[in-house]
mmCIF file of C-alpha atoms in Angstrom:
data_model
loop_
_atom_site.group_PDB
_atom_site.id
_atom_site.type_symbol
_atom_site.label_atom_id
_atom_site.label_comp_id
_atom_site.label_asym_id
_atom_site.label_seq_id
_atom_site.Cartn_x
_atom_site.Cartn_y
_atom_site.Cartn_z
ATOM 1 C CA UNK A 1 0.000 0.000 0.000
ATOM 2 C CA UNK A 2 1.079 3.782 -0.398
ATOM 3 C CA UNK A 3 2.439 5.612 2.055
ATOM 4 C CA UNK A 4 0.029 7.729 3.671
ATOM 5 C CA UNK A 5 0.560 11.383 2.565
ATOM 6 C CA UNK A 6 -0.598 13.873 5.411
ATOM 7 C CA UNK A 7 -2.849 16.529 4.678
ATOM 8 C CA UNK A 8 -1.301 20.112 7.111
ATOM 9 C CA UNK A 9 -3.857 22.656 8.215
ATOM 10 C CA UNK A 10 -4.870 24.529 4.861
ATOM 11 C CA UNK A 11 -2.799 22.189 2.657
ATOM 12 C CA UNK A 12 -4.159 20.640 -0.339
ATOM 13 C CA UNK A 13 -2.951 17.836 -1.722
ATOM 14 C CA UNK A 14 -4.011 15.640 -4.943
ATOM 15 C CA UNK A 15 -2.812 12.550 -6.174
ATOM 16 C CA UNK A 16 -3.537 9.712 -8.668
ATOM 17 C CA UNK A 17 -4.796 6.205 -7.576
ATOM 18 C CA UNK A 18 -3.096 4.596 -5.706
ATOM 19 C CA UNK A 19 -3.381 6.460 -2.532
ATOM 20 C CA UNK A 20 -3.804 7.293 1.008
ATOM 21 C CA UNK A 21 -4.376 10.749 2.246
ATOM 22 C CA UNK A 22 -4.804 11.215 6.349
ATOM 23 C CA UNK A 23 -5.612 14.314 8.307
ATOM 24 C CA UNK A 24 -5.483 14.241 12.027
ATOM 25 C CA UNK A 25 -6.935 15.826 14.706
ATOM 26 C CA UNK A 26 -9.511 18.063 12.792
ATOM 27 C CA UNK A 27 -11.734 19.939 15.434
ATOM 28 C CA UNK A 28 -13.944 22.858 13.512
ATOM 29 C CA UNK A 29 -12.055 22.359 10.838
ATOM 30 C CA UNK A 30 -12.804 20.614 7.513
ATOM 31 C CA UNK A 31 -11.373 16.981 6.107
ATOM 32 C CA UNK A 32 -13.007 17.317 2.593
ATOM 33 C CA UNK A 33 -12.287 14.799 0.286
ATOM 34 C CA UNK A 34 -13.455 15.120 -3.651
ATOM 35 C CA UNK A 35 -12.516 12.060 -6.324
ATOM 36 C CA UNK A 36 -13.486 10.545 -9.598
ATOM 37 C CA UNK A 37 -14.903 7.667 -9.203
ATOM 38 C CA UNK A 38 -13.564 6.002 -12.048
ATOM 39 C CA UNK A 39 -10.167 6.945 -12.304
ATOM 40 C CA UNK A 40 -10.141 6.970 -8.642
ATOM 41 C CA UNK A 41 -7.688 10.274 -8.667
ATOM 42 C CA UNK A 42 -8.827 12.129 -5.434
ATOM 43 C CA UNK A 43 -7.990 15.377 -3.603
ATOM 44 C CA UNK A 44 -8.105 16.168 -0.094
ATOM 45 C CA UNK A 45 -8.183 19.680 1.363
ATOM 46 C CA UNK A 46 -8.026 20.597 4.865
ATOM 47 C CA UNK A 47 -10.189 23.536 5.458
ATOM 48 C CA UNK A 48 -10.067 26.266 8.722
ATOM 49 C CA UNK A 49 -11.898 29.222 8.194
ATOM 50 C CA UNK A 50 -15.753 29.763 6.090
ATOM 51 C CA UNK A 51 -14.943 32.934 4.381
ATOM 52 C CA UNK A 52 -12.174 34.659 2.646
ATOM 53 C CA UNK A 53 -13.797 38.162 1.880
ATOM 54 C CA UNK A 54 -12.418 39.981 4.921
ATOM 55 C CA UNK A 55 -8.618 38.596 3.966
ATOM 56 C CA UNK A 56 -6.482 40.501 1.550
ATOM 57 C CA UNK A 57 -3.687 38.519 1.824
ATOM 58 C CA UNK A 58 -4.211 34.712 1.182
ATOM 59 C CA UNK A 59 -1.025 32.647 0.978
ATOM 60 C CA UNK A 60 -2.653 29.665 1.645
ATOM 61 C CA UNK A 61 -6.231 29.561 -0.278
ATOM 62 C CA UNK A 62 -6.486 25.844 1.441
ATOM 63 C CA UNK A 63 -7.819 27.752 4.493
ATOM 64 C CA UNK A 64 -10.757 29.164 3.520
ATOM 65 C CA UNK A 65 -14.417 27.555 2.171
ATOM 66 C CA UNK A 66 -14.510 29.193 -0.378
ATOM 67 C CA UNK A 67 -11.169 29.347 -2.029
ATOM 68 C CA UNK A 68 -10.297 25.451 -1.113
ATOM 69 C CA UNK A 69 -13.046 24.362 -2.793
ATOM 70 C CA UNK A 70 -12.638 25.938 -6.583
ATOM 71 C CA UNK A 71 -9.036 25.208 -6.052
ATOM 72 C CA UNK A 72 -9.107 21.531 -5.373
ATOM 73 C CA UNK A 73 -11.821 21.215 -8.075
ATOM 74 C CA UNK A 74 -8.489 23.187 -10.513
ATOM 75 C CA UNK A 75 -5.739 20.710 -9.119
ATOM 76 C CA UNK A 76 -8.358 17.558 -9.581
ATOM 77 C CA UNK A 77 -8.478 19.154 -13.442
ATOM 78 C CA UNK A 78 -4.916 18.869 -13.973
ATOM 79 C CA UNK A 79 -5.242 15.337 -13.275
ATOM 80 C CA UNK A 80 -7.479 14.917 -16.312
ATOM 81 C CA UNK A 81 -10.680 14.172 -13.621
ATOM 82 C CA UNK A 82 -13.988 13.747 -15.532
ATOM 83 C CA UNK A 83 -16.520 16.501 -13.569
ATOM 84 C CA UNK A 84 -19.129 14.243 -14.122
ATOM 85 C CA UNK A 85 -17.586 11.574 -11.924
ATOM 86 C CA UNK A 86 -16.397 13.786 -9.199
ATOM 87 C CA UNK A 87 -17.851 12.866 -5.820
ATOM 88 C CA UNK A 88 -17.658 14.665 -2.116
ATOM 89 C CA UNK A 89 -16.789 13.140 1.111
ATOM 90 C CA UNK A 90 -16.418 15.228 4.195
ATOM 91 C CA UNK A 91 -15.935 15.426 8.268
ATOM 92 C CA UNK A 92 -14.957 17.296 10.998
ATOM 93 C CA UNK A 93 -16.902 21.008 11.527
ATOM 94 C CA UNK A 94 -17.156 20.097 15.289
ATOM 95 C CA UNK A 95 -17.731 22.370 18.278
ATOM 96 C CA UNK A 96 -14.929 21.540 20.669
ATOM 97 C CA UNK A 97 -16.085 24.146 23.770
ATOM 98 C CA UNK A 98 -19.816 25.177 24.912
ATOM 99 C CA UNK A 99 -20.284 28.036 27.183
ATOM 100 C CA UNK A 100 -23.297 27.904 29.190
ATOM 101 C CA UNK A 101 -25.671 31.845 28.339
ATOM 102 C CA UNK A 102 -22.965 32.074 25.563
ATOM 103 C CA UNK A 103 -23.526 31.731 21.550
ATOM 104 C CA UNK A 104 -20.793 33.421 19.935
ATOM 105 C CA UNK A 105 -19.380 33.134 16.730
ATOM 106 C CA UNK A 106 -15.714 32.317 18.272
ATOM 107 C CA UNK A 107 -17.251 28.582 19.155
ATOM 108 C CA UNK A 108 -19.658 28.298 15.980
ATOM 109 C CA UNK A 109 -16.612 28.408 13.866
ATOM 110 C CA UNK A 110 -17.029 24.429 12.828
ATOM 111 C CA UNK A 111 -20.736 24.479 11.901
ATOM 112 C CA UNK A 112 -20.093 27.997 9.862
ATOM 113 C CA UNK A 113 -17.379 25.703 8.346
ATOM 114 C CA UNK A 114 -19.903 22.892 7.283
ATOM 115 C CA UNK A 115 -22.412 25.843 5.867
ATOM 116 C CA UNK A 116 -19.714 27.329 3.658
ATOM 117 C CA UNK A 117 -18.112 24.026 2.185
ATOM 118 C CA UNK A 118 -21.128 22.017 1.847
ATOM 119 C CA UNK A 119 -22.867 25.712 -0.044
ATOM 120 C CA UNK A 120 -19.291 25.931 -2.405
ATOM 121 C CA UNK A 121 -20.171 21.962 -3.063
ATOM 122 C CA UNK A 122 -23.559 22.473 -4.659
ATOM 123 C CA UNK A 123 -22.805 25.779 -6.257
ATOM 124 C CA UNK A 124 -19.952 23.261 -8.098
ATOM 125 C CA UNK A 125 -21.916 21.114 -8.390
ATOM 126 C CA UNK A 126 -20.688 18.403 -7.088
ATOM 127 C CA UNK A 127 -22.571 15.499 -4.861
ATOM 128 C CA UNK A 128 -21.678 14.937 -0.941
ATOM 129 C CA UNK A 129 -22.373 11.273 -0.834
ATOM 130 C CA UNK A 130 -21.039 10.960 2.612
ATOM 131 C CA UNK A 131 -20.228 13.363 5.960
ATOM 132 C CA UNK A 132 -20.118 13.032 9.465
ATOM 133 C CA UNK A 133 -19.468 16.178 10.909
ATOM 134 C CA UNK A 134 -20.447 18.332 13.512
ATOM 135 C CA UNK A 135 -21.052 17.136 17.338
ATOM 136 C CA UNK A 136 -18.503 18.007 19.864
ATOM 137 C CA UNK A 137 -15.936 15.487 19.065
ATOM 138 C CA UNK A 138 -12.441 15.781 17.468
ATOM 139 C CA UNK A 139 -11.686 13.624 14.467
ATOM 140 C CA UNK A 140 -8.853 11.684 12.315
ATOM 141 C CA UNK A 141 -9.587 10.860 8.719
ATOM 142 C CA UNK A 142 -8.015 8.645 6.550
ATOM 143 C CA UNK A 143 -9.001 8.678 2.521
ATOM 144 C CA UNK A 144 -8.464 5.215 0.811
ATOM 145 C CA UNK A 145 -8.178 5.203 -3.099
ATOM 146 C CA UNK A 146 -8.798 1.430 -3.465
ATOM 147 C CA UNK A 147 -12.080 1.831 -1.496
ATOM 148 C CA UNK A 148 -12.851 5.337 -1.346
ATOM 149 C CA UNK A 149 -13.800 5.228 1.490
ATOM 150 C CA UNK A 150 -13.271 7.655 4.331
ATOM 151 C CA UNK A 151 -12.385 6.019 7.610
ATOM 152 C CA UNK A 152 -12.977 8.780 10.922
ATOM 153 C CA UNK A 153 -11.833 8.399 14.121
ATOM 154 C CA UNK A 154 -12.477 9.593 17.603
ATOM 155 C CA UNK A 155 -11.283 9.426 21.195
ATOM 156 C CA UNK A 156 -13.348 6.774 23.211
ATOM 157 C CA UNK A 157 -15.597 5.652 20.217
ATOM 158 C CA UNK A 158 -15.319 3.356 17.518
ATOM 159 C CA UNK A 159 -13.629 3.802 14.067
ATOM 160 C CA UNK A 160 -16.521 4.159 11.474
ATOM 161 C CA UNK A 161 -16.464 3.973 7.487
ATOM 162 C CA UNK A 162 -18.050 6.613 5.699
ATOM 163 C CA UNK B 1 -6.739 45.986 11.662
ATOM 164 C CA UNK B 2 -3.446 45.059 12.273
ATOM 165 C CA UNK B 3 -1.504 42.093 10.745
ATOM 166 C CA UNK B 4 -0.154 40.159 13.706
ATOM 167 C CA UNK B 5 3.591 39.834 12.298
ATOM 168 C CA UNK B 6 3.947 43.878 12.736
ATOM 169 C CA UNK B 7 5.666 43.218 16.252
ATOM 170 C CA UNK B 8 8.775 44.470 17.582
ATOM 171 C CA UNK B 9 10.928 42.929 20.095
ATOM 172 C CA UNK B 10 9.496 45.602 22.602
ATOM 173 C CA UNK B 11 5.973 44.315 22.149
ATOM 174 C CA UNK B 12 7.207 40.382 22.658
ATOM 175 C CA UNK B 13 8.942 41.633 25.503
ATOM 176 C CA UNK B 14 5.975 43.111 26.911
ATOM 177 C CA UNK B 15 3.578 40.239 25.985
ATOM 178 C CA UNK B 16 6.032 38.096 27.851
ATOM 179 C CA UNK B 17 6.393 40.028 30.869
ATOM 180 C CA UNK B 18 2.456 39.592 30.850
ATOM 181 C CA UNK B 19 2.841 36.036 30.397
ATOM 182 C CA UNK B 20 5.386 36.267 33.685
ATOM 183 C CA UNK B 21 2.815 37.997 35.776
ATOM 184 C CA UNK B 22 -0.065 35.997 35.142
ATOM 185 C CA UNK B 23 1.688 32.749 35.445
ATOM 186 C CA UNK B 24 3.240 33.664 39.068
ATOM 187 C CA UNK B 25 0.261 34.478 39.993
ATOM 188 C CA UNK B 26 -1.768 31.354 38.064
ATOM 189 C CA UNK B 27 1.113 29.366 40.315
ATOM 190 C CA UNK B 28 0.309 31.216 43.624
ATOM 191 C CA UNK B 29 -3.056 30.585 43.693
ATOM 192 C CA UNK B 30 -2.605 26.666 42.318
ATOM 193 C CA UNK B 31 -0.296 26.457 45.403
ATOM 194 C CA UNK B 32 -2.859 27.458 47.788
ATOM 195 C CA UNK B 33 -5.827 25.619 46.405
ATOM 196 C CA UNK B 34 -3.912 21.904 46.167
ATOM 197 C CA UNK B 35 -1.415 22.731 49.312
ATOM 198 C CA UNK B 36 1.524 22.128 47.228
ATOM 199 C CA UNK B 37 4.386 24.485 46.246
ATOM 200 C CA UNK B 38 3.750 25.010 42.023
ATOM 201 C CA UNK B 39 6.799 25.765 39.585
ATOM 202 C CA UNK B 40 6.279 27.814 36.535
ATOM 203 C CA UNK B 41 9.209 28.094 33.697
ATOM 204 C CA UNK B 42 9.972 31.627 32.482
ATOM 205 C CA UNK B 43 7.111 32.412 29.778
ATOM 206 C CA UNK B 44 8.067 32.328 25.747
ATOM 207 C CA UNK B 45 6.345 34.696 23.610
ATOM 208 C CA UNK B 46 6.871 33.739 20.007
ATOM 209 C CA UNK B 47 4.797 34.147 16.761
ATOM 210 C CA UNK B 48 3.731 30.647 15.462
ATOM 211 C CA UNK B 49 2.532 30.196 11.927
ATOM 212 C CA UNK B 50 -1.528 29.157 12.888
ATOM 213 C CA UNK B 51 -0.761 25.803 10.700
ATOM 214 C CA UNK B 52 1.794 24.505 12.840
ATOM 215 C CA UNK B 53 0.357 25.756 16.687
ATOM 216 C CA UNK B 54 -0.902 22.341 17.521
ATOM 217 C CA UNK B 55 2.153 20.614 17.138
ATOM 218 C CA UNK B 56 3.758 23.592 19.093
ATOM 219 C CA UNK B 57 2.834 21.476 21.713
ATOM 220 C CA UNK B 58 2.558 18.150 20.796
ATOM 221 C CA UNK B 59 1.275 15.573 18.617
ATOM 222 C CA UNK B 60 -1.823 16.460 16.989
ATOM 223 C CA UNK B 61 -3.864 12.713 18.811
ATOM 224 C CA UNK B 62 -2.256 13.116 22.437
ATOM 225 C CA UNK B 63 -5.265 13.416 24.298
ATOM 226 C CA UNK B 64 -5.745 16.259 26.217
ATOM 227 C CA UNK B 65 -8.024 18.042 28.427
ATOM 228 C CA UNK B 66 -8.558 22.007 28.087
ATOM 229 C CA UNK B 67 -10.325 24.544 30.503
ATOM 230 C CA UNK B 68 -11.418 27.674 28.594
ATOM 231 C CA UNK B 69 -12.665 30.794 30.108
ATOM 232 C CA UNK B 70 -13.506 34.915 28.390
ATOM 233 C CA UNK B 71 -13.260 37.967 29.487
ATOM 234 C CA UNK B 72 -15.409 40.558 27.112
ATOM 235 C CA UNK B 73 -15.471 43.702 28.518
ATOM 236 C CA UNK B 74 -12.436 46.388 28.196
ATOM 237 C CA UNK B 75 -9.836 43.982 27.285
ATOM 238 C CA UNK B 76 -11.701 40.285 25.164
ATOM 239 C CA UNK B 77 -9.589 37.448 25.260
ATOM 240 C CA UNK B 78 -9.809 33.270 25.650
ATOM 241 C CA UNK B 79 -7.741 32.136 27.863
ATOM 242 C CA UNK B 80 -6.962 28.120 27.873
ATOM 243 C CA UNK B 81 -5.244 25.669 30.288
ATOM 244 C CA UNK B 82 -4.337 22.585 28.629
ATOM 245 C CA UNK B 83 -2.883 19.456 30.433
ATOM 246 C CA UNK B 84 -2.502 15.928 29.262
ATOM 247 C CA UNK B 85 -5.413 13.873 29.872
ATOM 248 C CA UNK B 86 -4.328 11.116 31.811
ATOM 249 C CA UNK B 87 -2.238 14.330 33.999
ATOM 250 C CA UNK B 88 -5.959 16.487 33.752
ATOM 251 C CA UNK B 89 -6.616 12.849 36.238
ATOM 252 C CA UNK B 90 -4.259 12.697 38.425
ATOM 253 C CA UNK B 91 -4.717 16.726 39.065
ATOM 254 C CA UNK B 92 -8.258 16.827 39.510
ATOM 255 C CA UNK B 93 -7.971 13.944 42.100
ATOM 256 C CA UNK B 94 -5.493 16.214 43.955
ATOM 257 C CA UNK B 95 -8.413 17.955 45.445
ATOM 258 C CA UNK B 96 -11.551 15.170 45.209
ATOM 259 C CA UNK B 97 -11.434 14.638 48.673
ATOM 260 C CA UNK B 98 -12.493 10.886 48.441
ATOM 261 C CA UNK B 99 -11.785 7.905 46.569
ATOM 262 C CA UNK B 100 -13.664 7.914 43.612
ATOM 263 C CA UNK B 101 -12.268 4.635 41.364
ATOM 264 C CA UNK B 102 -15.065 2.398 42.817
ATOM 265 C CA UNK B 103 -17.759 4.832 40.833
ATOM 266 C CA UNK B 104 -18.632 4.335 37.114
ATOM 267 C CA UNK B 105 -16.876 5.808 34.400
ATOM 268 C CA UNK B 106 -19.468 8.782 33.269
ATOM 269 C CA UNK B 107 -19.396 9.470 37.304
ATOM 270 C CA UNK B 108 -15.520 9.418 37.499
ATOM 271 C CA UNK B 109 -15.960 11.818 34.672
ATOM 272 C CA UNK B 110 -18.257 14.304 36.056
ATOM 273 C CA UNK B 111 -16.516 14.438 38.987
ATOM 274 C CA UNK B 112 -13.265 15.006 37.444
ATOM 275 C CA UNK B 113 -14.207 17.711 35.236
ATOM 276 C CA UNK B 114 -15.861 19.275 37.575
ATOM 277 C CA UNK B 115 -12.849 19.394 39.883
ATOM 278 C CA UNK B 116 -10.611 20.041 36.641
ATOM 279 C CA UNK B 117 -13.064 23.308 35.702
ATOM 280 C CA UNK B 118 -12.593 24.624 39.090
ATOM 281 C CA UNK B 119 -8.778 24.387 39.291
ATOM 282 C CA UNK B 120 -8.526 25.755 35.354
ATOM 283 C CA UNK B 121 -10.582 28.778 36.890
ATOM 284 C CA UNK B 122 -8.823 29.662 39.515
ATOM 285 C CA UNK B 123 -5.520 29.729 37.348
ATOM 286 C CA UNK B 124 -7.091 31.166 34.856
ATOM 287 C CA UNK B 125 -9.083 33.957 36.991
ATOM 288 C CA UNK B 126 -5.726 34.355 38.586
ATOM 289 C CA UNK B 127 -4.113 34.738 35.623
ATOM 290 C CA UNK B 128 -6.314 37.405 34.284
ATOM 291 C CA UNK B 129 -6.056 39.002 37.736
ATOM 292 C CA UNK B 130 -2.467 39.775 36.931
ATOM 293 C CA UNK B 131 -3.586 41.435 34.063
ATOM 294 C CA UNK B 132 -5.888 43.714 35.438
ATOM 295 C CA UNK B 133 -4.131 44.678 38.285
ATOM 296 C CA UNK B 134 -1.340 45.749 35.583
ATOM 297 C CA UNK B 135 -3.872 48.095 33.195
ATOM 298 C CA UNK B 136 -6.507 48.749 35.858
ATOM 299 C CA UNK B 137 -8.629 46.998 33.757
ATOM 300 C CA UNK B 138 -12.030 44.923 35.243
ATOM 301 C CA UNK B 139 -11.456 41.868 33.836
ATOM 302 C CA UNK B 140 -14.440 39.275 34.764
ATOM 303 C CA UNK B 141 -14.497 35.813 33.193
ATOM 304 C CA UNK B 142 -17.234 33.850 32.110
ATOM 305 C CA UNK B 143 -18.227 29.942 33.539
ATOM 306 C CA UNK B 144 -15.482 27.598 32.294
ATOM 307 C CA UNK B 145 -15.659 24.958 29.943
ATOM 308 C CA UNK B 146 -13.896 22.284 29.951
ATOM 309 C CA UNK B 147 -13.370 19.523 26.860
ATOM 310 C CA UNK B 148 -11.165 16.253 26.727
ATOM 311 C CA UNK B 149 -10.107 15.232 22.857
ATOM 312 C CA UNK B 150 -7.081 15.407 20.665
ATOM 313 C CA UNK B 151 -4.608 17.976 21.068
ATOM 314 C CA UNK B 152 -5.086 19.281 17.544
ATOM 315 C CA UNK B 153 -8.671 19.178 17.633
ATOM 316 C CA UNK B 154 -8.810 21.548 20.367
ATOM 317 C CA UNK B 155 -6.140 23.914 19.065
ATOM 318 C CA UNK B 156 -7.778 24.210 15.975
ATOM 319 C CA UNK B 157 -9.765 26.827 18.289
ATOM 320 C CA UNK B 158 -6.508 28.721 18.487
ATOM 321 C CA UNK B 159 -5.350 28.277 14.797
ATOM 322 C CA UNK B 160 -8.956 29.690 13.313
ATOM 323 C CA UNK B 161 -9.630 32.714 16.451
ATOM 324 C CA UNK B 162 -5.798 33.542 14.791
ATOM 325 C CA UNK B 163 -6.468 33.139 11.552
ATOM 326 C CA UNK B 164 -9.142 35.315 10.865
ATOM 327 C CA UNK B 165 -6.774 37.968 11.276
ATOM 328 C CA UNK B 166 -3.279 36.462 9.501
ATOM 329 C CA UNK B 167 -1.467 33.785 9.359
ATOM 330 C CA UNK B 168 0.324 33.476 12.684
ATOM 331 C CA UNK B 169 -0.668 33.353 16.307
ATOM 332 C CA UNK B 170 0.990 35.107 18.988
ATOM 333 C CA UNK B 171 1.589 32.546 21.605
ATOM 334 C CA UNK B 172 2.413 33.217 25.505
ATOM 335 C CA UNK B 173 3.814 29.559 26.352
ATOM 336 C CA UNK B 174 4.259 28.829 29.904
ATOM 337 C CA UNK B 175 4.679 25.592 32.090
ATOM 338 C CA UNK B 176 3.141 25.464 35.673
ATOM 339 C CA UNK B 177 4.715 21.981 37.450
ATOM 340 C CA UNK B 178 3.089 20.355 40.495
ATOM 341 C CA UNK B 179 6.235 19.651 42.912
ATOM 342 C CA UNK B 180 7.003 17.076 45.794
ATOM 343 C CA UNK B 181 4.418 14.294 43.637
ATOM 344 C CA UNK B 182 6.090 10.853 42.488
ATOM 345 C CA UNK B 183 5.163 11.919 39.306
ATOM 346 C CA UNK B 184 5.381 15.273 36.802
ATOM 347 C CA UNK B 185 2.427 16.950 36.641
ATOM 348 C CA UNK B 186 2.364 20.484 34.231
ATOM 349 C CA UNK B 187 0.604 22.075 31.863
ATOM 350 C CA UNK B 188 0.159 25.136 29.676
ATOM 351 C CA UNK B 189 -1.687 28.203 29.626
ATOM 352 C CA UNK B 190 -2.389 30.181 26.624
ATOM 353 C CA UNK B 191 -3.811 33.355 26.025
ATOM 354 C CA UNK B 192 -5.307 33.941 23.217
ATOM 355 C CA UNK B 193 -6.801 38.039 22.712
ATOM 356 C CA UNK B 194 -9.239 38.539 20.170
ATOM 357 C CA UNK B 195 -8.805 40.364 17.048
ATOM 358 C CA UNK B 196 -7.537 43.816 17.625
ATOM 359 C CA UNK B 197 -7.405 43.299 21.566
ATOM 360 C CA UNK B 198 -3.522 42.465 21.305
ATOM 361 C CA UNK B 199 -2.841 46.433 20.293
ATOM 362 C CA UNK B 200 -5.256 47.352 22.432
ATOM 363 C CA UNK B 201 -3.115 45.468 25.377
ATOM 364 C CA UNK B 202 0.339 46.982 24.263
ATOM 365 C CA UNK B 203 -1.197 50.314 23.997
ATOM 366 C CA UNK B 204 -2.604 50.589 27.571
ATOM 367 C CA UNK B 205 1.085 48.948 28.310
ATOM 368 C CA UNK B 206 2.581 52.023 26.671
ATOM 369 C CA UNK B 207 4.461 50.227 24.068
ATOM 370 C CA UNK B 208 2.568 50.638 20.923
#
């Protein structure tokens, strides 16, 4: 099997079949996976923020919604993808701390994160066929190319396949 | 807004000699609520890109357990006191005044973050206490909240509250250490002001 290639806050990586691509330890952030589902190239992008619009300066457009997702769809291009085939997977977007009387936007980050990705998705048009994300829990993913499927972990629970 | 990499070494200096304060007094009042005498290293204040702040301290599945509390009035900050999980334990049953192992796990729990969210406030409160004895600032803090996962789940808090202002967090790193236990028991507290509170905080210090 291929080494497992790990996926940095606001990296993006893509790769051909075969391949593994992990991120660990996402909290309100993003593990969101696109691939074709024929060639089996896939692209995984690890995603921090919602919005861009109130950033000039954007060294890293794997950090925002709505930069990572146009971009990955760009990279996944290069790779000769057909659009048609392209699918979604996606976790994380969780809300680590709750404050009793308090609702700000500081804590709401991950399910702002979930809004913004999964809206990018359908203006792309491109299908989520699978997510788990929000809760309270942290989570390691791990994106197979042989099965596509994406394999999340948590503390103190089981290891599901999504 | 400012761009968090506009700092001199006058501003780290004076972010750190915040980061001294609080943290002798975070120790003092540690000291007195577990009757033990509490260590502290000498703060580091450092800029950290937000992409690489979890492993700053650690590797990104280490579970760990994290008291947060706010302050939101003159000065708004989070402040955060992380310790190892299976330390977060052995701290909280420092002060449990029974033996609790015969209970069931989700009671063990309870019990333990309960004791855990009192001790993280009082270090924290103390902590911020520092601070507004320095500026003259009231400085109350909300209820704490306290969550157990991986390490880079919960600094991913950190990395975004950072990142919606640049690319790199300014980080006050300090130890506190238990002493005179059979075993080493520290962990970290982190301040984390929010967007444009950081100038605000060197202004009222008179270096900005």
């Amino acid at each position: 099997m291929a080494q497992p290639i790990h996926v940095g806050m606001a990296d993006l990586v893509v790769s051909k079949h075969p391949a593994t691509l992990v991120t660990l330890g996402l909290g309100s952030c993003i593990g969101l996976v696109i691939y074709d589902q024929v060639s089996k190239a896939v692209g995984m992008v690890h995603i921090m923020l919602p919005d861009s619009r109130e950033t000039k300066n954007i060294p890293k457009p794997g950090k925002f919604a709505d930069t990572a997702v146009p971009l990955l769809l760009e990279e996944l291009a290069k790779l000769g993808v057909n659009k048609s085939q392209l699918r979604a997977k996606m976790a994380g977007g969780a809300q680590m701390f709750t404050m009793p009387g308090k609702d700000s936007a500081i804590f709401s980050v991950g399910t702002r994160n979930v809004e913004a990705t999964t809206k990018m998705l359908a203006e792309a048009g491109i299908r989520v066929v699978a997510s788990d994300t929000g809760g309270s829990k942290g989570r390691s993913v791990e994106f197979n190319t042989e099965t596509m499927k994406f394999t999340v972990k948590t503390l103190g629970s089981s290891t599901k396949e999504i | 807004m400012e761009n968090t990499s506009g700092f001199t070494n006058l501003h780290m200096d004076a972010i750190r000699e915040v980061g001294n304060i609080g943290t002798g007094n975070a120790a003092t009042a540690l000291s007195r609520l577990i009757g033990r005498m509490v260590d502290m290293d000498v703060p580091v204040a450092e800029l950290v890109p937000i992409y690489e702040v979890a492993a700053h301290y650690g590797s990104p599945e280490t579970p760990v357990c994290a008291v947060l509390v706010r302050t939101e009035e003159e000065f708004s900050c989070s402040l955060i006191f992380m310790i190892e999980e299976e330390k977060a334990n052995l701290m909280a049953d420092l002060i449990i005044p029974m033996d609790i192992s015969g209970m069931d796990e989700e009671m063990q729990l309870q019990i333990r973050n309960s004791a855990l969210s009192e001790q993280g406030n009082i270090i924290l409160g103390a902590f911020l206490n520092a601070l507004a004895q320095i500026t003259g600032w009231v400085l109350p803090t909300t209820t704490p909240a306290v969550a157990r996962d991986m390490l880079g789940s919960i600094m991913d808090l950190v990395s975004s509250m950072f990142g919606v202002i640049g690319d790199s967090a300014m980080l006050v790193k300090t130890n506190l250490r238990i002493k005179d236990l059979e075993y080493d028991l520290s962990g970290n507290v982190i301040m984390i002001p929010d967007p444009g509170s950081l100038e605000t905080l060197l202004s009222k210090l008179g270096v900005l």
